[in-house]
Amino acid sequence: MATIHLDAGQRVRPFSTLPHEPLLAAGRFVLTAFARPIVILRSYRRSDLRPDLIAGLTVAVILLPQAIAYALIADLPPVVGLYTAIIAAIVGALWGSSAHLHTGPTNAASLLVLSTLAVLPYGHDSQAYVAAASLMALMVGLFRLAMGVFRLGVLVNFVSDSVVVGFTAGAGVLIMFNQLKHLLRLSVPNDPGLIDTVRNTLLQLPATHAPSMLVGLGVIALLVMLRRFRPSWPGPLIGIILAGAAVWLLQLDAKGVHVIGALPRDLPPFILPPLFDLHLIGQISSGALAVAAIGLVEAMSIARVISGLTGQRINSNQEFVGQGLANIAAGLFSGYTCSGSFTRSAVNYRTGARTAMSSVFSGIFVLLAMFLFAPLAAYIPRTSLAAVLIVIAWGMIDRKQMVHIWRTSRAEGWIMVATLGATLLLPLEFAVLTGILVSLAYYVLQKSMPRVLDMAPTPDFRHFEERGERDPCPQLGVLSIVGDLYFGAAPNVEEALRRHMAAFPDQRYLLLRMHNVTHLDISGLHMLETIVRVYRERGGDVYIMKVRASIYEFMKTAGFVELLGEDHFLSEEKAISHLFYHVLDPVVCIYECPVRAFYECQNLPKVLTPAPPCRDMRLGASRVESLSPVDVWTALHQPQPPVVIDVREPREFHRGHIPGARLLSLSRLDAQRLNLDKKTPIVLVCRTGRRSRIAAQILSAAGYRNVRNMEGGMAAWEAAGLLEAIEEFV
């Protein structure tokens, strides 16, 4: 038998459990998700009962007319909407995650049902049509339930809110035009398409039924006034009651005003949908997928908005389970597709609901109302429901939010416009899927194209911001990578870095800020290696700051840290200071650069117009012999040491210099002021060797024959570990 040796602190875990951990975790979640009602009832407090009852009653007052009206959008009998309202409100609340999200019939879902079922060869009031709607609800529920059980709730985050806003606005336009035929009592065939609906409505306008139109317009006027002066009143319910009273008093039904008829007074009946009709399933599958997807996005958006006000933690997977079971129950009990309603959820929250039981109570109140007032529905005119739906549909077009999206992000704005256009011109199921696919494509595009920002210090030099129109440092580029460096993004980032190199060819050094990079793969690492190689071939180098610990460990494991050098990973506080004093060439800062880009530049002397000889010598026609720092050290310990002249600026000199060196800045260098014999051995020193080379050429041109330049300057002297003199500089 093989022996397994463990280091101290390691524990042996049973081999039998290792492969099954994901399955066990999924099983635990399923048990917890389906036991949600037990958790709600066990934790329920008596003090919550009164506010939940009040909130449930208030929501029921809104839900009752909405359930009838929304069923009519889908061309379903009103009682189907009531059954859905009762079942979905109870099941969605008991198995959902949010304490305030209210589930039931919605206008968008109803329009999608109409669009999907319109192709079927059934009459809208036939049992086959109702059975198809129930089957669709069952399919939608199974899809949502599967997403919850398999914990795929995170997928809803990849669908942009602009898809929901665009689809909702388009659905509002379609509902308004589809309800004109009922408002005016026109004989227009059912067609969810906008163009055909508008054309057929215009052709039938001469046949407008005046009494129906007057009742409908009266309800619209009443709702508009109530929204303006009494927004807390249940406008739709008041409008429908008054319209029904007018029909009863004036006997308008005898004059041709259509009424919805008496409603049955019974519990939602259990009816098994046609589960084995594969042809029907194939016909409605795309629509079921579309309504399932848009409903989930809509429900989660509503739940998150309200949870932001209450502080409640929302479990998206649990919410998917609740939405799935609500649709399955609706499909089995003579209902149709349902989803979360923003209007009813907001009312539920504003009226003081504390737990999910408020939604349960709203469903119970609708059931009681159906038993008590079902006969009175015989007087509800169809035109009043159309008026209510037109006003609601107008409210679905969130113009402020659309303008906000367009101004904030043009990409999101175009997704919204594309979804809106597709909703108006394409079959609705394809419109929804088009919006979702465009949203996902935009997400993939964004992830594959991280931004590379050209940064500069803020005016107080405490942080970095985008450089904008300010002049850059001619030696150092500071770029920030915003996004992940994986195989799909690396080519775009490399292209952006190369564009920067081409735009600023004199910037030999690059400082990369990588705190916004959370993921790095081997392709991204190879890209960074290429950039390092290119900069080093140009005589420069690359430095990195603010890299995350996990990214650094990956770089270290892959050998990139060794390639770049550990000293090239800089802290945010010391990065610019280190580069300014140890990497950048001061001769460029003093003699060639008019910009004071960094804090360290602010007190730096600027001599931007050197004498003509200096400028000529920088081009360097004559060669000057160089000495290494070790050679200079050796020469200084000879009986006749050379004279060391440091041509840096005073503050550089006092930070550290060769013992015994004389300070004579290049900007003040005058061969006549040296007072030295022209045969005296002279060694010229600066920071990197560039200024001292210029000084050596100036002195050589003035007749000094024994001039040497210390190769590499004080940077090389320090690297060799040689002694420096440091003075207090005031």
XYZ file of C-alpha atoms in Angstrom, residues 55-686:
632
model
C -49.594 46.800 2.605
C -51.210 43.650 1.171
C -54.627 45.297 1.004
C -53.196 48.395 -0.686
C -51.353 46.315 -3.279
C -54.485 44.207 -3.877
C -56.442 47.340 -4.756
C -53.888 48.011 -7.513
C -53.435 44.362 -8.471
C -57.119 43.643 -9.085
C -57.640 45.981 -12.070
C -54.125 45.367 -13.345
C -54.656 41.595 -13.414
C -57.766 41.993 -15.576
C -56.183 44.608 -17.839
C -52.897 42.754 -18.345
C -54.704 39.535 -19.235
C -56.525 41.467 -21.940
C -53.168 42.646 -23.342
C -52.340 38.983 -23.928
C -55.870 38.475 -25.375
C -56.646 36.107 -22.514
C -59.897 36.027 -20.521
C -59.820 38.387 -17.500
C -60.217 35.504 -15.073
C -56.871 34.099 -16.250
C -55.225 37.311 -15.085
C -56.931 37.037 -11.699
C -55.864 33.420 -11.275
C -52.284 34.442 -12.117
C -52.415 37.345 -9.674
C -53.530 35.093 -6.820
C -51.149 32.190 -7.423
C -48.048 34.180 -8.446
C -48.280 36.659 -5.575
C -48.395 33.855 -2.990
C -45.837 31.462 -4.493
C -43.401 34.177 -5.647
C -43.343 35.706 -2.167
C -42.955 32.451 -0.223
C -40.094 31.121 -2.345
C -38.442 34.396 -3.323
C -35.621 36.290 -1.662
C -36.935 39.847 -1.505
C -39.364 40.962 1.190
C -40.948 43.531 -1.137
C -40.781 42.207 -4.714
C -44.342 41.548 -5.892
C -44.855 38.856 -8.515
C -47.832 38.652 -10.847
C -49.080 39.676 -14.290
C -47.067 42.477 -15.918
C -47.579 44.501 -19.055
C -44.276 43.513 -20.689
C -44.777 39.801 -20.035
C -48.363 39.994 -21.288
C -47.254 41.634 -24.519
C -44.635 38.919 -25.031
C -47.297 36.261 -24.476
C -49.482 37.927 -27.103
C -46.585 38.109 -29.557
C -45.704 34.452 -29.012
C -49.237 33.037 -29.118
C -50.478 35.251 -31.974
C -49.058 32.788 -34.519
C -51.205 29.943 -33.180
C -54.369 29.046 -35.124
C -56.602 29.421 -32.063
C -59.173 32.024 -31.156
C -58.080 34.195 -28.261
C -61.008 33.044 -26.112
C -60.650 29.343 -26.897
C -59.570 26.733 -24.373
C -56.658 25.777 -26.638
C -55.321 29.342 -26.537
C -55.581 29.448 -22.729
C -53.911 26.026 -22.509
C -51.051 27.273 -24.714
C -50.603 30.271 -22.397
C -50.459 27.926 -19.398
C -47.917 25.725 -21.169
C -45.788 28.775 -21.898
C -45.901 29.768 -18.215
C -44.805 26.247 -17.264
C -41.874 26.382 -19.726
C -40.828 29.803 -18.466
C -41.021 28.561 -14.884
C -38.907 25.481 -15.566
C -36.256 27.604 -17.268
C -36.094 30.075 -14.383
C -36.163 27.298 -11.792
C -33.280 25.515 -13.514
C -31.214 28.709 -13.476
C -31.865 29.081 -9.765
C -31.173 25.433 -8.867
C -27.905 25.455 -10.813
C -27.019 28.789 -9.191
C -26.711 30.741 -12.414
C -28.135 33.909 -10.927
C -24.889 35.723 -11.687
C -25.686 35.546 -15.418
C -28.352 38.202 -15.049
C -25.574 40.689 -14.235
C -24.303 40.426 -17.803
C -27.486 41.901 -19.280
C -27.401 45.672 -19.396
C -30.166 47.732 -17.792
C -30.384 49.584 -21.100
C -31.901 46.415 -22.616
C -34.728 46.506 -20.072
C -35.250 50.259 -20.522
C -35.327 49.958 -24.324
C -37.617 46.944 -24.350
C -39.974 48.458 -21.766
C -40.265 51.686 -23.752
C -40.950 49.762 -26.959
C -43.489 47.580 -25.183
C -45.230 50.711 -23.930
C -45.592 52.031 -27.483
C -46.934 48.691 -28.715
C -49.445 48.429 -25.869
C -50.780 51.920 -26.556
C -51.389 51.209 -30.228
C -52.776 47.737 -29.534
C -55.306 49.164 -27.066
C -56.613 51.848 -29.441
C -58.903 49.289 -31.057
C -60.542 48.576 -27.692
C -60.648 52.244 -26.721
C -62.479 53.099 -29.963
C -64.215 49.712 -30.346
C -62.714 48.965 -33.759
C -62.668 45.609 -35.516
C -58.895 45.303 -35.892
C -57.286 41.838 -35.992
C -54.862 40.923 -33.227
C -51.301 41.686 -34.348
C -48.458 42.603 -31.991
C -46.541 44.133 -34.909
C -46.493 47.946 -34.829
C -46.727 48.686 -38.544
C -49.671 46.394 -39.274
C -51.473 47.552 -36.116
C -51.106 51.232 -37.018
C -52.179 50.665 -40.625
C -55.247 48.592 -39.703
C -56.246 51.061 -36.974
C -56.057 54.015 -39.366
C -58.164 52.156 -41.931
C -60.859 51.480 -39.311
C -60.965 54.966 -37.747
C -64.205 55.965 -39.544
C -65.947 53.100 -37.676
C -65.106 54.536 -34.230
C -67.851 53.887 -31.668
C -68.499 57.277 -30.047
C -69.925 56.114 -26.659
C -66.991 53.725 -26.145
C -64.503 56.447 -27.099
C -66.078 58.966 -24.704
C -66.006 56.528 -21.793
C -62.381 55.641 -22.513
C -61.234 59.240 -22.905
C -63.076 60.132 -19.690
C -61.155 57.443 -17.806
C -57.855 58.687 -19.296
C -58.641 62.259 -18.213
C -59.553 61.047 -14.722
C -56.323 59.054 -14.365
C -54.197 61.986 -15.525
C -55.839 64.317 -13.004
C -55.527 61.817 -10.163
C -51.837 61.287 -10.942
C -51.313 65.026 -10.770
C -53.428 65.975 -7.764
C -53.962 62.711 -5.827
C -51.088 60.359 -6.769
C -51.649 58.195 -3.680
C -55.185 57.261 -4.719
C -55.758 53.960 -6.639
C -56.525 55.655 -9.952
C -57.086 52.540 -12.107
C -59.562 51.058 -9.622
C -61.450 54.361 -9.281
C -61.588 54.787 -13.042
C -62.891 51.277 -13.649
C -65.524 51.572 -10.893
C -66.793 54.906 -12.223
C -66.836 53.601 -15.787
C -68.782 50.530 -14.667
C -71.216 52.744 -12.787
C -71.727 54.835 -15.922
C -72.475 51.698 -17.962
C -74.973 50.531 -15.355
C -76.718 53.889 -14.957
C -76.826 54.822 -18.649
C -77.248 51.236 -19.902
C -74.360 51.774 -22.289
C -73.954 48.058 -22.821
C -77.269 48.112 -24.657
C -75.850 50.897 -26.859
C -72.912 48.814 -28.016
C -70.279 49.428 -25.321
C -68.473 46.129 -24.823
C -68.212 44.799 -21.241
C -66.011 42.003 -19.954
C -68.906 40.005 -18.440
C -69.334 38.320 -15.079
C -66.322 36.483 -13.647
C -66.477 32.971 -12.181
C -66.472 32.713 -8.383
C -64.214 29.756 -7.719
C -60.674 28.842 -6.789
C -58.057 28.664 -9.548
C -58.682 25.235 -11.125
C -55.851 22.766 -11.631
C -55.409 22.007 -15.364
C -52.475 20.104 -16.791
C -51.104 21.939 -19.864
C -50.480 19.976 -23.114
C -47.020 18.778 -22.069
C -46.672 16.250 -24.880
C -47.628 18.527 -27.770
C -44.113 18.792 -29.180
C -45.254 20.866 -32.142
C -46.788 23.468 -29.838
C -43.730 23.439 -27.591
C -41.517 24.105 -30.614
C -43.723 27.010 -31.718
C -43.602 28.834 -28.397
C -40.124 27.878 -27.173
C -38.346 31.005 -28.476
C -40.980 33.238 -26.921
C -40.777 31.346 -23.627
C -37.005 31.771 -23.574
C -37.307 35.499 -24.279
C -39.938 36.167 -21.615
C -37.972 34.059 -19.116
C -34.821 36.073 -19.714
C -36.350 39.546 -19.693
C -38.490 38.655 -16.691
C -35.469 37.600 -14.658
C -33.579 40.775 -15.489
C -36.652 42.850 -14.696
C -37.341 41.071 -11.397
C -33.747 41.273 -10.188
C -33.479 44.935 -11.155
C -36.592 45.739 -9.118
C -35.425 43.671 -6.143
C -32.017 45.375 -6.116
C -33.472 48.874 -6.348
C -35.695 48.265 -3.318
C -32.981 46.406 -1.406
C -30.825 49.497 -1.824
C -33.443 51.361 0.223
C -34.034 48.673 2.831
C -30.544 47.202 3.152
C -31.862 43.678 2.650
C -29.459 41.199 1.099
C -30.877 39.710 -2.100
C -30.004 36.168 -3.161
C -30.386 36.094 -6.946
C -30.464 32.281 -7.087
C -33.256 32.136 -4.494
C -35.143 34.801 -6.429
C -34.825 32.708 -9.591
C -36.308 29.762 -7.715
C -39.203 31.908 -6.538
C -39.868 33.294 -10.016
C -39.644 29.804 -11.496
C -42.049 28.212 -9.017
C -44.487 31.139 -9.397
C -44.680 30.554 -13.148
C -44.942 26.785 -12.767
C -47.797 27.184 -10.276
C -49.518 29.722 -12.544
C -49.227 27.333 -15.475
C -50.728 24.467 -13.485
C -53.581 26.540 -12.038
C -55.036 28.109 -15.178
C -52.774 31.171 -15.180
C -50.165 32.553 -17.561
C -46.637 33.969 -17.475
C -45.813 36.332 -14.609
C -42.889 38.398 -13.381
C -41.929 41.061 -10.865
C -43.827 44.351 -11.024
C -42.020 47.577 -10.195
C -45.240 49.509 -9.531
C -46.678 47.008 -7.078
C -43.295 46.372 -5.439
C -42.785 50.095 -4.887
C -46.282 50.418 -3.377
C -45.578 47.400 -1.208
C -42.448 49.089 0.138
C -43.953 52.572 0.533
C -46.979 51.309 2.473
C -44.776 49.764 5.145
C -44.557 46.063 4.255
C -42.043 44.307 6.473
C -41.950 40.748 5.153
C -42.849 38.708 2.109
C -46.163 37.858 3.766
C -47.517 41.217 2.560
C -47.499 39.835 -1.004
C -49.151 36.647 0.206
C -51.908 38.722 1.792
C -52.370 40.694 -1.453
C -53.061 37.443 -3.323
C -55.551 36.348 -0.640
C -57.337 39.716 -0.804
C -57.687 39.420 -4.596
C -59.184 35.949 -4.128
C -61.703 37.329 -1.627
C -62.545 40.234 -3.936
C -63.133 37.840 -6.813
C -65.654 35.897 -4.705
C -67.393 39.060 -3.492
C -67.417 41.279 -6.575
C -67.197 38.890 -9.534
C -70.811 39.578 -10.672
C -70.109 43.336 -10.814
C -67.511 42.762 -13.523
C -70.444 42.401 -15.921
C -70.603 46.208 -16.016
C -66.871 46.923 -16.532
C -66.499 48.384 -20.044
C -63.651 47.088 -22.151
C -62.790 50.627 -23.203
C -62.086 51.617 -19.571
C -59.514 48.847 -19.269
C -57.964 50.008 -22.547
C -57.776 53.534 -21.118
C -56.052 52.244 -17.979
C -53.542 50.302 -20.066
C -52.798 53.281 -22.315
C -51.987 55.437 -19.297
C -49.845 52.665 -17.784
C -48.098 52.107 -21.123
C -47.285 55.800 -21.373
C -45.652 55.533 -17.955
C -43.543 52.613 -19.193
C -41.618 55.000 -21.456
C -39.088 56.267 -18.925
C -37.925 59.320 -20.812
C -35.679 60.641 -18.018
C -33.863 57.339 -17.710
C -33.462 57.081 -21.477
C -31.922 60.558 -21.662
C -29.697 59.730 -18.695
C -28.418 56.530 -20.340
C -27.775 58.337 -23.621
C -25.838 61.152 -21.940
C -23.903 58.869 -19.619
C -22.758 56.199 -22.062
C -23.240 56.291 -25.804
C -22.493 52.569 -26.021
C -25.263 51.772 -23.519
C -27.431 54.310 -25.339
C -27.034 52.491 -28.647
C -27.887 49.184 -26.945
C -31.064 50.832 -25.662
C -31.888 52.262 -29.101
C -31.208 48.907 -30.787
C -33.488 47.098 -28.329
C -36.184 49.759 -28.716
C -36.027 49.558 -32.511
C -36.064 45.766 -32.492
C -39.069 45.780 -30.126
C -41.028 48.008 -32.485
C -40.051 46.295 -35.736
C -39.268 42.632 -34.961
C -41.236 39.844 -33.307
C -40.921 40.542 -29.610
C -39.151 37.338 -28.669
C -36.412 38.128 -31.187
C -36.299 41.739 -30.015
C -35.587 40.670 -26.439
C -32.954 38.157 -27.483
C -31.402 40.754 -29.810
C -31.074 43.216 -26.944
C -29.560 40.578 -24.663
C -27.094 39.416 -27.333
C -26.059 42.998 -28.090
C -25.565 43.588 -24.367
C -23.426 40.464 -24.016
C -21.442 41.389 -27.131
C -20.788 44.823 -25.660
C -19.642 43.216 -22.406
C -17.234 40.912 -24.254
C -15.970 43.855 -26.310
C -15.397 45.919 -23.174
C -13.552 43.079 -21.478
C -11.365 42.577 -24.550
C -10.538 46.290 -24.809
C -9.188 47.570 -21.496
C -8.482 51.262 -21.459
C -4.938 52.586 -21.381
C -5.024 56.047 -19.827
C -2.279 58.664 -20.068
C -1.900 59.922 -16.507
C -0.442 62.995 -14.822
C -0.333 64.213 -11.209
C -3.245 66.233 -9.871
C -2.569 69.928 -9.170
C -1.731 69.108 -5.534
C 0.571 66.227 -6.650
C -1.157 63.813 -4.264
C -2.871 61.591 -6.824
C -2.975 60.838 -10.535
C -5.623 61.759 -13.089
C -5.918 61.665 -16.872
C -3.395 64.053 -18.386
C -5.811 65.701 -20.793
C -4.271 68.645 -22.666
C -1.362 69.166 -20.284
C 2.171 68.782 -21.622
C 3.772 65.435 -20.738
C 7.145 64.746 -19.242
C 9.532 64.279 -22.211
C 11.328 61.369 -20.534
C 8.689 59.434 -18.570
C 5.261 58.226 -19.614
C 2.808 57.274 -16.849
C 0.068 54.991 -18.141
C -2.735 53.294 -16.252
C -4.234 50.011 -17.500
C -7.926 49.746 -16.642
C -9.170 46.209 -17.244
C -7.916 42.646 -17.224
C -4.884 41.475 -19.200
C -6.029 38.166 -20.627
C -5.618 36.616 -24.077
C -8.503 38.570 -25.607
C -7.339 41.918 -24.246
C -3.545 41.717 -24.523
C -3.325 42.633 -28.264
C -5.443 45.744 -27.727
C -3.376 46.882 -24.752
C -0.140 46.296 -26.656
C -1.474 48.315 -29.573
C -2.378 51.184 -27.228
C 1.092 51.121 -25.642
C 2.761 51.126 -29.049
C 0.582 54.067 -30.135
C 1.818 55.924 -27.080
C 5.419 55.106 -27.943
C 4.889 56.412 -31.471
C 3.235 59.594 -30.182
C 6.035 60.279 -27.662
C 9.229 58.786 -29.133
C 11.478 60.677 -26.681
C 9.880 59.068 -23.627
C 12.418 56.330 -23.028
C 10.903 55.319 -19.694
C 7.432 53.957 -18.934
C 5.685 53.705 -15.568
C 2.691 51.363 -15.648
C -0.020 51.724 -13.003
C -1.711 48.299 -12.679
C -3.992 48.519 -9.645
C -7.033 48.125 -11.935
C -5.720 44.860 -13.385
C -7.360 42.022 -11.472
C -6.549 39.175 -13.858
C -3.399 38.407 -15.818
C -2.816 35.338 -17.951
C 0.183 34.119 -19.913
C -0.806 36.082 -23.028
C -0.917 39.306 -21.036
C 2.441 38.445 -19.486
C 4.011 37.865 -22.914
C 2.670 41.235 -24.001
C 4.366 42.929 -21.029
C 7.614 41.124 -21.834
C 7.427 42.475 -25.378
C 6.888 46.038 -24.164
C 9.841 45.749 -21.753
C 12.061 44.460 -24.553
C 11.038 47.278 -26.900
C 11.726 49.992 -24.321
C 15.071 48.501 -23.385
C 16.079 48.280 -27.045
C 15.397 52.012 -27.236
C 17.740 52.630 -24.318
C 14.961 53.005 -21.771
C 13.135 50.799 -19.313
C 9.734 49.903 -17.836
C 8.638 50.231 -14.211
C 5.436 49.030 -12.545
C 3.550 50.421 -9.563
C 0.459 49.412 -7.579
C 0.397 45.823 -8.802
C -1.910 43.498 -6.863
C -0.365 40.775 -4.713
C -1.966 37.943 -6.691
C -0.749 39.433 -9.966
C 2.758 39.866 -8.554
C 2.866 36.243 -7.425
C 1.851 35.100 -10.907
C 4.542 37.323 -12.432
C 7.089 35.907 -10.021
C 6.153 32.308 -10.752
C 6.325 32.925 -14.508
C 9.753 34.579 -14.292
C 8.630 38.077 -15.240
C 9.802 39.583 -11.940
C 13.284 38.249 -12.581
C 13.197 39.589 -16.145
C 12.061 43.067 -15.140
C 13.891 43.206 -11.822
C 12.397 43.389 -8.355
C 13.639 46.966 -8.021
C 11.390 47.906 -10.964
C 8.246 47.296 -8.873
C 7.722 50.600 -7.090
C 5.398 51.807 -4.375
C 2.974 54.592 -5.171
C 4.514 56.964 -2.634
C 8.099 56.622 -3.877
C 7.736 55.754 -7.556
C 8.129 59.221 -9.103
C 10.778 60.282 -6.572
C 12.850 57.181 -7.274
C 12.634 57.618 -11.031
C 13.382 61.335 -10.842
C 16.508 60.991 -8.737
C 17.831 57.664 -9.986
C 16.596 57.079 -13.531
C 15.644 60.212 -15.443
C 18.365 62.288 -17.028
C 18.634 65.662 -15.255
C 20.266 67.311 -18.283
C 17.006 66.862 -20.139
C 15.060 68.236 -17.170
C 17.259 71.311 -16.792
C 18.329 72.199 -20.316
C 15.723 70.731 -22.642
C 12.386 70.438 -20.820
C 10.123 73.449 -20.123
C 7.552 71.263 -18.295
C 7.313 70.841 -14.533
C 5.237 67.673 -14.654
C 5.991 66.254 -11.188
C 6.384 67.578 -7.682
C 10.127 66.920 -7.837
C 10.401 69.283 -10.830
C 8.955 72.311 -9.103
C 12.200 73.709 -7.631
C 14.457 72.424 -10.383
C 16.417 75.203 -12.126
C 15.648 75.518 -15.817
C 18.256 76.722 -18.277
C 16.534 76.281 -21.598
C 18.821 78.487 -23.699
C 22.393 77.192 -23.234
C 25.277 78.937 -24.928
C 25.790 78.036 -28.578
C 29.000 76.082 -27.893
C 27.139 73.908 -25.409
C 24.394 73.171 -27.906
C 26.906 72.360 -30.596
C 28.927 70.116 -28.335
C 25.831 68.150 -27.371
C 25.851 66.869 -30.905
C 29.391 65.707 -30.164
C 31.825 65.883 -33.032
C 34.890 65.057 -30.920
C 35.317 62.063 -28.703
C 36.236 62.362 -25.021
C 38.007 59.604 -23.129
C 35.959 58.018 -20.341
C 36.983 56.544 -17.028
C 35.022 54.032 -15.006
C 34.075 54.929 -11.417
C 36.659 52.426 -10.129
C 39.355 54.047 -12.299
C 38.432 57.450 -10.906
C 38.544 56.090 -7.333
C 41.990 54.636 -8.013
C 43.220 57.880 -9.592
C 42.037 59.915 -6.605
C 44.306 57.835 -4.349
C 47.423 58.463 -6.435
C 50.102 60.996 -5.389
C 48.860 63.475 -8.010
C 45.059 63.003 -8.102
C 42.969 64.619 -10.826
C 40.634 67.540 -10.189
C 37.032 66.278 -10.033
C 34.476 68.807 -11.262
C 30.819 68.003 -10.653
C 28.634 69.759 -13.257
C 25.285 68.963 -11.620
C 22.995 71.459 -9.919
C 23.655 72.419 -6.271
C 20.836 70.390 -4.734
C 21.979 67.284 -6.615
C 25.537 67.869 -5.496
C 24.642 68.206 -1.826
C 22.591 64.988 -1.902
C 25.833 63.090 -2.544
C 29.095 63.640 -4.431
C 32.622 62.335 -4.798
C 34.726 63.409 -1.834
C 36.834 66.433 -2.778
C 34.851 67.251 -5.901
C 34.280 70.874 -6.933
C 30.807 72.052 -7.890
C 30.499 73.943 -11.166
C 27.077 73.499 -12.748
C 26.956 73.031 -16.483
C 24.729 76.091 -16.754
C 27.545 78.175 -15.211
C 30.470 76.352 -16.763
C 33.056 78.796 -18.054
C 36.476 77.516 -19.110
C 38.033 80.853 -18.196
C 36.840 80.549 -14.572
C 38.579 77.258 -13.847
C 41.962 78.901 -13.106
C 43.644 75.617 -13.905
C 46.567 74.814 -16.048
C 45.315 73.367 -19.290
C 47.465 70.275 -18.715
C 45.850 69.566 -15.313
C 44.067 66.156 -15.188
C 40.335 66.867 -14.931
C 37.530 64.367 -14.367
C 34.011 65.627 -15.074
C 31.043 64.092 -13.280
C 27.242 64.393 -13.492
